[in-house]
PDB file of C-alpha atoms in Angstrom:
ATOM      1  CA  MET A 252     375.311  -8.703  90.684  1.00 51.00           C
ATOM      2  CA  ALA A 253     372.835 -10.579  93.314  1.00 51.00           C
ATOM      3  CA  SER A 254     373.359  -7.945  95.569  1.00 65.00           C
ATOM      4  CA  LEU A 255     372.850  -4.898  93.464  1.00 63.00           C
ATOM      5  CA  GLY A 256     370.124  -6.097  92.122  1.00 64.00           C
ATOM      6  CA  LYS A 257     368.577  -6.353  95.688  1.00 65.00           C
ATOM      7  CA  ILE A 258     369.778  -2.792  96.357  1.00 65.00           C
ATOM      8  CA  ILE A 259     367.479  -1.295  93.142  1.00 64.00           C
ATOM      9  CA  PHE A 260     364.719  -3.563  94.079  1.00 61.00           C
ATOM     10  CA  TRP A 261     364.326  -1.985  97.540  1.00 64.00           C
ATOM     11  CA  SER A 262     365.770   1.414  96.134  1.00 69.00           C
ATOM     12  CA  MET A 263     362.393   1.318  93.851  1.00 68.00           C
ATOM     13  CA  ILE A 264     360.286  -0.612  96.779  1.00 69.00           C
ATOM     14  CA  ILE A 265     360.716   2.787  99.106  1.00 71.00           C
ATOM     15  CA  LEU A 266     360.377   5.200  96.094  1.00 66.00           C
ATOM     16  CA  ILE A 267     356.855   3.739  95.525  1.00 69.00           C
ATOM     17  CA  VAL A 268     355.827   3.895  99.161  1.00 62.00           C
ATOM     18  CA  VAL A 269     357.285   7.891  99.753  1.00 61.00           C
ATOM     19  CA  PHE A 270     355.470   8.505  96.002  1.00 64.00           C
ATOM     20  CA  THR A 271     352.128   6.809  97.283  1.00 64.00           C
ATOM     21  CA  ALA A 272     352.410   8.176 100.797  1.00 61.00           C
ATOM     22  CA  ALA A 273     353.199  12.268  99.216  1.00 61.00           C
ATOM     23  CA  LEU A 274     350.137  11.525  96.499  1.00 57.00           C
ATOM     24  CA  ILE A 275     348.205  10.650  99.438  1.00 55.00           C
ATOM     25  CA  LEU A 276     348.700  13.453 101.334  1.00 53.00           C
ATOM     26  CA  ILE A 277     348.069  15.819  98.487  1.00 49.00           C
ATOM     27  CA  LEU A 278     344.951  14.127  98.203  1.00 48.00           C
ATOM     28  CA  ALA A 279     343.849  14.310 101.780  1.00 47.00           C
ATOM     29  CA  LEU A 280     344.547  18.514 101.276  1.00 44.00           C
ATOM     30  CA  THR A 281     342.969  18.873  98.596  1.00 45.00           C
ATOM     31  CA  LEU A 282     339.558  17.130  99.825  1.00 43.00           C
ATOM     32  CA  SER A 283     339.736  18.816 102.952  1.00 44.00           C
ATOM     33  CA  GLY A 284     340.194  22.320 101.580  1.00 43.00           C
ATOM     34  CA  SER A 285     337.508  21.746  99.104  1.00 44.00           C
ATOM     35  CA  GLN A 286     335.188  20.438 101.742  1.00 55.00           C
ATOM     36  CA  SER A 287     334.212  23.849 103.658  1.00 68.00           C
ATOM     37  CA  ASP A 288     331.042  23.659 106.204  1.00 89.00           C
ATOM     38  CA  VAL A 289     330.744  27.241 104.476  1.00 94.00           C
ATOM     39  CA  GLU A 290     328.753  27.613 101.386  1.00 95.00           C
ATOM     40  CA  SER A 291     326.194  30.019  99.407  1.00 97.00           C
ATOM     41  CA  SER A 292     323.405  29.438  97.493  1.00 95.00           C
ATOM     42  CA  ASN A 293     324.254  32.346  94.925  1.00 96.00           C
ATOM     43  CA  ARG A 294     327.757  32.596  94.079  1.00 97.00           C
ATOM     44  CA  SER A 295     327.206  34.956  91.422  1.00 96.00           C
ATOM     45  CA  PRO A 296     324.663  37.581  91.785  1.00 97.00           C
ATOM     46  CA  ILE A 297     323.818  40.472  90.193  1.00 98.00           C
ATOM     47  CA  ALA A 298     323.002  43.674  91.783  1.00 98.00           C
ATOM     48  CA  ASN A 299     320.359  46.798  90.957  1.00 98.00           C
ATOM     49  CA  LEU A 300     322.466  49.815  91.344  1.00 98.00           C
ATOM     50  CA  GLY A 301     321.478  51.801  94.051  1.00 97.00           C
ATOM     51  CA  LYS A 302     319.255  48.860  95.511  1.00 97.00           C
ATOM     52  CA  ASP A 303     320.054  46.639  98.461  1.00 98.00           C
ATOM     53  CA  VAL A 304     321.463  42.737  98.158  1.00 98.00           C
ATOM     54  CA  LEU A 305     321.929  40.081 100.122  1.00 98.00           C
ATOM     55  CA  LEU A 306     325.210  38.066 100.047  1.00 98.00           C
ATOM     56  CA  SER A 307     324.268  34.667 100.378  1.00 97.00           C
ATOM     57  CA  CYS A 308     326.869  32.561 103.103  1.00 97.00           C
ATOM     58  CA  TYR A 309     325.797  29.568 105.126  1.00 94.00           C
ATOM     59  CA  ILE A 310     327.027  27.016 107.538  1.00 91.00           C
ATOM     60  CA  ARG A 311     326.034  23.867 105.785  1.00 82.00           C
ATOM     61  CA  SER A 312     323.959  21.353 107.773  1.00 69.00           C
ATOM     62  CA  SER A 313     324.623  17.939 107.953  1.00 55.00           C
ATOM     63  CA  SER A 314     322.578  14.911 109.795  1.00 43.00           C
ATOM     64  CA  GLU A 315     325.072  14.817 112.655  1.00 45.00           C
ATOM     65  CA  ALA A 316     325.824  18.649 113.552  1.00 42.00           C
ATOM     66  CA  GLY A 317     322.514  20.153 111.722  1.00 44.00           C
ATOM     67  CA  ALA A 318     322.019  23.633 111.323  1.00 45.00           C
ATOM     68  CA  GLN A 319     322.718  24.546 115.650  1.00 58.00           C
ATOM     69  CA  ALA A 320     326.065  25.327 114.940  1.00 65.00           C
ATOM     70  CA  SER A 321     327.168  28.234 117.403  1.00 81.00           C
ATOM     71  CA  ILE A 322     328.733  30.699 115.233  1.00 87.00           C
ATOM     72  CA  VAL A 323     331.925  32.138 117.055  1.00 90.00           C
ATOM     73  CA  ALA A 324     333.123  35.007 114.098  1.00 96.00           C
ATOM     74  CA  ILE A 325     331.798  36.132 110.751  1.00 97.00           C
ATOM     75  CA  THR A 326     334.062  37.932 108.479  1.00 98.00           C
ATOM     76  CA  TRP A 327     333.300  39.344 105.260  1.00 98.00           C
ATOM     77  CA  ARG A 328     336.410  40.921 102.734  1.00 98.00           C
ATOM     78  CA  LYS A 329     336.424  42.310  99.155  1.00 98.00           C
ATOM     79  CA  GLU A 330     339.144  41.348  97.204  1.00 98.00           C
ATOM     80  CA  GLY A 331     341.799  43.801  96.716  1.00 96.00           C
ATOM     81  CA  LEU A 332     340.291  46.535  99.342  1.00 96.00           C
ATOM     82  CA  SER A 333     341.993  47.970 103.099  1.00 96.00           C
ATOM     83  CA  GLY A 334     340.260  46.926 105.422  1.00 96.00           C
ATOM     84  CA  LEU A 335     337.167  44.257 106.263  1.00 98.00           C
ATOM     85  CA  VAL A 336     333.733  44.590 104.624  1.00 98.00           C
ATOM     86  CA  TYR A 337     332.240  43.409 107.800  1.00 98.00           C
ATOM     87  CA  GLN A 338     333.110  41.437 111.219  1.00 98.00           C
ATOM     88  CA  TYR A 339     331.406  39.676 113.687  1.00 97.00           C
ATOM     89  CA  GLN A 340     332.749  38.820 116.868  1.00 94.00           C
ATOM     90  CA  ASN A 341     331.377  37.501 120.276  1.00 88.00           C
ATOM     91  CA  GLY A 342     327.968  38.020 119.349  1.00 90.00           C
ATOM     92  CA  ALA A 343     328.096  41.157 118.184  1.00 94.00           C
ATOM     93  CA  ALA A 344     329.314  43.307 115.218  1.00 96.00           C
ATOM     94  CA  ASN A 345     333.131  44.127 115.226  1.00 96.00           C
ATOM     95  CA  LEU A 346     333.671  47.630 112.926  1.00 96.00           C
ATOM     96  CA  GLU A 347     337.015  48.850 114.124  1.00 95.00           C
ATOM     97  CA  ASN A 348     338.695  47.353 110.763  1.00 97.00           C
ATOM     98  CA  GLN A 349     335.984  48.329 108.095  1.00 98.00           C
ATOM     99  CA  ASN A 350     336.265  49.915 105.222  1.00 98.00           C
ATOM    100  CA  LEU A 351     334.932  53.674 104.962  1.00 97.00           C
ATOM    101  CA  GLY A 352     333.420  52.434 101.556  1.00 97.00           C
ATOM    102  CA  PHE A 353     330.986  50.164 103.418  1.00 98.00           C
ATOM    103  CA  ARG A 354     330.402  51.993 106.754  1.00 97.00           C
ATOM    104  CA  GLY A 355     326.705  51.984 107.724  1.00 97.00           C
ATOM    105  CA  ARG A 356     325.607  49.785 104.479  1.00 98.00           C
ATOM    106  CA  THR A 357     326.085  46.380 105.519  1.00 98.00           C
ATOM    107  CA  GLU A 358     324.638  44.042 108.358  1.00 97.00           C
ATOM    108  CA  LEU A 359     323.735  40.338 109.096  1.00 97.00           C
ATOM    109  CA  LEU A 360     320.579  39.094 109.853  1.00 92.00           C
ATOM    110  CA  PRO A 361     320.359  38.918 113.858  1.00 88.00           C
ATOM    111  CA  ASP A 362     317.723  36.012 113.822  1.00 88.00           C
ATOM    112  CA  ALA A 363     319.322  34.329 111.525  1.00 90.00           C
ATOM    113  CA  ILE A 364     322.953  34.117 112.665  1.00 91.00           C
ATOM    114  CA  THR A 365     321.846  31.356 115.513  1.00 87.00           C
ATOM    115  CA  SER A 366     320.603  29.009 112.705  1.00 87.00           C
ATOM    116  CA  GLY A 367     324.133  29.173 111.214  1.00 90.00           C
ATOM    117  CA  ASN A 368     323.013  31.830 108.071  1.00 94.00           C
ATOM    118  CA  ALA A 369     326.137  34.289 108.110  1.00 96.00           C
ATOM    119  CA  SER A 370     324.707  35.795 104.892  1.00 98.00           C
ATOM    120  CA  LEU A 371     325.390  39.930 104.888  1.00 98.00           C
ATOM    121  CA  LEU A 372     323.010  42.298 103.142  1.00 98.00           C
ATOM    122  CA  LEU A 373     324.357  45.256 101.602  1.00 98.00           C
ATOM    123  CA  ARG A 374     322.495  48.499 101.522  1.00 98.00           C
ATOM    124  CA  SER A 375     322.405  50.964  98.080  1.00 98.00           C
ATOM    125  CA  VAL A 376     324.593  48.976  95.697  1.00 98.00           C
ATOM    126  CA  ARG A 377     327.343  51.187  94.248  1.00 97.00           C
ATOM    127  CA  LYS A 378     329.248  50.408  91.063  1.00 97.00           C
ATOM    128  CA  SER A 379     332.136  50.212  92.991  1.00 97.00           C
ATOM    129  CA  ASP A 380     330.914  47.068  94.870  1.00 98.00           C
ATOM    130  CA  ASP A 381     331.136  45.060  91.971  1.00 98.00           C
ATOM    131  CA  GLY A 382     333.848  42.176  92.790  1.00 98.00           C
ATOM    132  CA  VAL A 383     334.696  39.084  94.498  1.00 98.00           C
ATOM    133  CA  TYR A 384     333.965  38.950  98.004  1.00 98.00           C
ATOM    134  CA  SER A 385     334.683  36.242 100.872  1.00 98.00           C
ATOM    135  CA  CYS A 386     332.698  34.897 103.671  1.00 98.00           C
ATOM    136  CA  GLU A 387     334.868  33.191 106.441  1.00 97.00           C
ATOM    137  CA  VAL A 388     332.722  31.342 109.249  1.00 96.00           C
ATOM    138  CA  ILE A 389     334.390  30.323 112.276  1.00 93.00           C
ATOM    139  CA  SER A 390     331.723  28.183 114.508  1.00 88.00           C
ATOM    140  CA  SER A 391     331.755  25.297 117.413  1.00 83.00           C
ATOM    141  CA  SER A 392     331.090  22.812 114.901  1.00 77.00           C
ATOM    142  CA  GLY A 393     333.571  23.722 112.340  1.00 80.00           C
ATOM    143  CA  GLY A 394     333.747  26.555 109.302  1.00 88.00           C
ATOM    144  CA  GLY A 395     335.534  27.823 106.295  1.00 94.00           C
ATOM    145  CA  THR A 396     335.491  29.928 103.518  1.00 97.00           C
ATOM    146  CA  VAL A 397     333.213  30.644 100.357  1.00 97.00           C
ATOM    147  CA  SER A 398     333.810  33.167  97.971  1.00 98.00           C
ATOM    148  CA  ILE A 399     330.788  35.291  96.166  1.00 98.00           C
ATOM    149  CA  HIS A 400     331.500  37.087  92.757  1.00 98.00           C
ATOM    150  CA  LEU A 401     329.121  40.056  93.145  1.00 98.00           C
ATOM    151  CA  ARG A 402     328.098  41.652  89.117  1.00 98.00           C
ATOM    152  CA  THR A 403     326.747  45.200  89.370  1.00 98.00           C
ATOM    153  CA  ALA A 404     324.103  46.650  87.016  1.00 98.00           C
ATOM    154  CA  ALA A 405     320.793  48.688  86.640  1.00 98.00           C
ATOM    155  CA  PHE A 406     317.601  47.192  85.124  1.00 98.00           C
ATOM    156  CA  SER A 407     313.970  48.593  85.836  1.00 97.00           C
ATOM    157  CA  GLU A 408     310.604  47.255  84.568  1.00 96.00           C
ATOM    158  CA  THR A 409     309.207  47.865  81.277  1.00 97.00           C
ATOM    159  CA  ASN A 410     306.178  50.082  80.960  1.00 97.00           C
ATOM    160  CA  PHE A 411     304.328  50.386  78.015  1.00 97.00           C
ATOM    161  CA  THR A 412     301.776  52.935  76.399  1.00 96.00           C
ATOM    162  CA  THR A 413     300.137  53.220  73.066  1.00 94.00           C
ATOM    163  CA  THR A 414     298.409  55.414  70.869  1.00 90.00           C
ATOM    164  CA  LYS A 415     296.467  54.908  67.232  1.00 88.00           C
ATOM    165  CA  ASP A 416     298.868  52.127  66.195  1.00 92.00           C
ATOM    166  CA  ILE A 417     302.305  53.253  67.789  1.00 96.00           C
ATOM    167  CA  LEU A 418     303.168  50.524  70.799  1.00 97.00           C
ATOM    168  CA  ILE A 419     305.782  52.136  73.037  1.00 98.00           C
ATOM    169  CA  ALA A 420     308.307  50.890  75.964  1.00 98.00           C
ATOM    170  CA  ASP A 421     310.004  52.178  78.580  1.00 98.00           C
ATOM    171  CA  GLY A 422     313.028  50.948  80.849  1.00 98.00           C
ATOM    172  CA  ALA A 423     313.965  53.793  82.724  1.00 98.00           C
ATOM    173  CA  ARG A 424     317.130  52.567  84.316  1.00 98.00           C
ATOM    174  CA  TRP A 425     319.963  50.220  82.185  1.00 98.00           C
ATOM    175  CA  LEU A 426     323.558  49.432  82.508  1.00 98.00           C
ATOM    176  CA  PRO A 427     325.516  48.302  80.763  1.00 97.00           C
ATOM    177  CA  LYS A 428     324.470  49.964  77.557  1.00 98.00           C
ATOM    178  CA  PRO A 429     321.336  47.524  76.628  1.00 98.00           C
ATOM    179  CA  ASN A 430     320.375  45.826  73.120  1.00 98.00           C
ATOM    180  CA  VAL A 431     316.388  46.396  72.298  1.00 98.00           C
ATOM    181  CA  THR A 432     314.724  43.554  70.109  1.00 98.00           C
ATOM    182  CA  TRP A 433     310.922  43.815  69.582  1.00 98.00           C
ATOM    183  CA  LEU A 434     308.857  40.014  68.693  1.00 98.00           C
ATOM    184  CA  ASP A 435     305.544  39.308  67.558  1.00 97.00           C
ATOM    185  CA  HIS A 436     303.207  36.515  69.152  1.00 94.00           C
ATOM    186  CA  ASP A 437     304.933  33.951  66.966  1.00 95.00           C
ATOM    187  CA  GLY A 438     308.671  34.852  68.229  1.00 95.00           C
ATOM    188  CA  ASN A 439     309.424  36.568  64.695  1.00 97.00           C
ATOM    189  CA  ILE A 440     311.082  39.422  64.995  1.00 98.00           C
ATOM    190  CA  LEU A 441     309.748  42.486  64.007  1.00 98.00           C
ATOM    191  CA  ASN A 442     311.378  46.322  63.112  1.00 97.00           C
ATOM    192  CA  GLY A 443     311.400  48.903  66.328  1.00 97.00           C
ATOM    193  CA  THR A 444     312.482  52.117  66.699  1.00 98.00           C
ATOM    194  CA  THR A 445     314.966  52.548  70.226  1.00 98.00           C
ATOM    195  CA  THR A 446     316.546  55.933  71.724  1.00 98.00           C
ATOM    196  CA  LEU A 447     319.034  55.096  74.503  1.00 98.00           C
ATOM    197  CA  SER A 448     319.532  58.233  76.179  1.00 98.00           C
ATOM    198  CA  PRO A 449     322.730  58.058  79.022  1.00 97.00           C
ATOM    199  CA  ASN A 450     322.145  60.140  81.791  1.00 97.00           C
ATOM    200  CA  PHE A 451     325.192  61.916  83.881  1.00 95.00           C
ATOM    201  CA  VAL A 452     325.952  58.880  85.304  1.00 94.00           C
ATOM    202  CA  GLY A 453     326.031  56.875  82.686  1.00 96.00           C
ATOM    203  CA  ILE A 454     322.704  55.225  82.913  1.00 98.00           C
ATOM    204  CA  PHE A 455     320.651  54.429  80.092  1.00 98.00           C
ATOM    205  CA  HIS A 456     317.098  55.339  79.730  1.00 98.00           C
ATOM    206  CA  VAL A 457     314.911  52.930  76.862  1.00 98.00           C
ATOM    207  CA  VAL A 458     312.555  54.270  74.824  1.00 98.00           C
ATOM    208  CA  SER A 459     311.589  52.119  71.701  1.00 98.00           C
ATOM    209  CA  THR A 460     308.537  52.228  69.564  1.00 98.00           C
ATOM    210  CA  LEU A 461     307.043  49.729  67.559  1.00 98.00           C
ATOM    211  CA  GLN A 462     304.199  50.363  64.558  1.00 96.00           C
ATOM    212  CA  PRO A 463     302.121  49.399  63.685  1.00 96.00           C
ATOM    213  CA  VAL A 464     300.178  47.294  66.216  1.00 96.00           C
ATOM    214  CA  THR A 465     297.124  46.212  65.902  1.00 94.00           C
ATOM    215  CA  VAL A 466     294.087  46.026  69.063  1.00 91.00           C
ATOM    216  CA  ARG A 467     294.314  42.238  70.708  1.00 92.00           C
ATOM    217  CA  GLY A 468     297.643  42.077  69.706  1.00 95.00           C
ATOM    218  CA  THR A 469     300.641  40.361  71.954  1.00 97.00           C
ATOM    219  CA  TYR A 470     303.929  41.627  71.869  1.00 98.00           C
ATOM    220  CA  THR A 471     307.352  41.050  73.597  1.00 98.00           C
ATOM    221  CA  CYS A 472     309.761  43.467  73.739  1.00 98.00           C
ATOM    222  CA  ARG A 473     313.264  42.214  75.128  1.00 98.00           C
ATOM    223  CA  ILE A 474     315.694  44.613  76.869  1.00 98.00           C
ATOM    224  CA  GLU A 475     319.174  43.140  77.451  1.00 98.00           C
ATOM    225  CA  ASN A 476     322.751  43.782  78.074  1.00 97.00           C
ATOM    226  CA  ASP A 477     325.446  40.919  79.375  1.00 96.00           C
ATOM    227  CA  LEU A 478     323.937  40.361  82.917  1.00 98.00           C
ATOM    228  CA  VAL A 479     320.569  40.977  82.442  1.00 98.00           C
ATOM    229  CA  THR A 480     317.612  40.387  80.274  1.00 98.00           C
ATOM    230  CA  ALA A 481     313.704  41.885  80.754  1.00 98.00           C
ATOM    231  CA  ASN A 482     311.294  40.371  78.261  1.00 98.00           C
ATOM    232  CA  SER A 483     308.167  42.107  78.649  1.00 98.00           C
ATOM    233  CA  GLU A 484     305.125  41.134  77.247  1.00 97.00           C
ATOM    234  CA  ALA A 485     302.474  43.127  76.041  1.00 97.00           C
ATOM    235  CA  THR A 486     298.876  42.774  75.062  1.00 96.00           C
ATOM    236  CA  LEU A 487     296.932  45.498  73.700  1.00 94.00           C
ATOM    237  CA  THR A 488     293.159  45.021  75.268  1.00 88.00           C
ATOM    238  CA  GLY A 489     290.169  47.506  74.012  1.00 77.00           C
ATOM    239  CA  SER A 490     291.378  49.840  76.938  1.00 80.00           C
ATOM    240  CA  GLY A 491     294.847  49.833  77.261  1.00 89.00           C
ATOM    241  CA  VAL A 492     297.561  47.394  77.789  1.00 95.00           C
ATOM    242  CA  SER A 493     298.181  44.356  79.719  1.00 95.00           C
ATOM    243  CA  ALA A 494     301.733  43.396  80.325  1.00 95.00           C
ATOM    244  CA  ARG A 495     304.221  41.586  82.233  1.00 95.00           C
ATOM    245  CA  THR A 496     307.847  41.554  82.757  1.00 96.00           C
ATOM    246  CA  TYR A 497     310.237  38.663  83.752  1.00 96.00           C
ATOM    247  CA  PHE A 498     314.388  38.907  84.276  1.00 97.00           C
ATOM    248  CA  ILE A 499     316.815  36.155  83.744  1.00 97.00           C
ATOM    249  CA  PHE A 500     320.481  36.996  84.720  1.00 96.00           C
ATOM    250  CA  SER A 501     323.533  36.089  83.377  1.00 90.00           C
ATOM    251  CA  ALA A 502     324.243  33.144  85.244  1.00 79.00           C
ATOM    252  CA  ALA A 503     328.826  33.659  84.388  1.00 59.00           C
ATOM    253  CA  ALA A 504     330.681  31.851  86.452  1.00 39.00           C
ATOM    254  CA  SER A 505     328.343  30.771  88.650  1.00 40.00           C
ATOM    255  CA  THR A 506     327.342  26.819  88.349  1.00 35.00           C
ATOM    256  CA  LEU A 507     323.353  27.788  87.944  1.00 35.00           C
ATOM    257  CA  THR A 508     323.059  28.689  83.885  1.00 31.00           C
ATOM    258  CA  SER A 509     319.996  31.277  84.766  1.00 34.00           C
ATOM    259  CA  THR A 510     318.459  32.513  87.854  1.00 34.00           C
ATOM    260  CA  TYR A 511     314.635  34.313  87.165  1.00 33.00           C
ATOM    261  CA  LEU A 512     313.332  36.791  89.293  1.00 36.00           C
ATOM    262  CA  ASN A 513     311.194  35.764  91.940  1.00 33.00           C
ATOM    263  CA  ILE A 514     308.534  38.582  91.126  1.00 31.00           C
ATOM    264  CA  MET A 515     306.332  38.641  88.131  1.00 34.00           C
ATOM    265  CA  THR A 516     305.015  41.926  87.519  1.00 35.00           C
ATOM    266  CA  SER A 517     301.689  42.438  86.116  1.00 34.00           C
ATOM    267  CA  VAL A 518     300.683  46.017  84.984  1.00 34.00           C
ATOM    268  CA  LEU A 519     297.797  47.697  83.111  1.00 34.00           C
ATOM    269  CA  CYS A 520     298.466  50.603  81.647  1.00 34.00           C
ATOM    270  CA  VAL A 521     295.480  53.398  81.931  1.00 33.00           C
ATOM    271  CA  CYS A 522     295.825  54.570  78.020  1.00 35.00           C
ATOM    272  CA  TYR A 523     293.438  54.194  75.360  1.00 32.00           C
ATOM    273  CA  LEU A 524     293.267  53.528  71.640  1.00 34.00           C
ATOM    274  CA  THR A 525     292.529  57.098  69.742  1.00 32.00           C
TER     275      THR A 525
END
């Protein structure tokens, strides 16, 4: 009985040791996989169709290595795509295996590569560019991979005109299909009339009118869909309309709660009350 007890005891000790070792190994592999030296400042960007977008990817700087790591290779891929989006090797672009859909539309920032920046400039964004991209970087001091989910939309600044007691808001390009809301200076919802006209590729032209409005009054026209919101504030002056628009982008799966457009636009409409 004593020998059987010892066998059970030592068997349990061995199992505990094996289990602990396996747990440590799993944790080590998990941590090593999550501690990539490659990051992105925006992992869920929204690109405006027909415009250019920069997909952020860079080597994380540290007090030890800094940002002086020499990049050996950069490879951009898109999930579900045959061929590569872009590849950089041995100090130059290697586009032999580049997918034809990205030919002539992609480039890195040559002056930024030496500082560990592997961001990709994608020109003339198409609806088909929507998807998940991966940026893999190999450098002299480390490397890794980061995923970026690019979403595409069409959005434009709101222009205003006015005649008599009517205020007209015009949004030239919107996709997906948006909703329009008018608000007064206190944030109360007003009744406006909106027309959405799709063009041959399905992008909507938004025209919305508000009536009646008063001189010196301030009104907000909000055009929004699941990806982008344009808040446009218009103040009727004695000689026209003073307006400004700012955009809010949906963060979706990103860790950001919202992203604001860097540029606040101000427009003075040369239109007169009659």
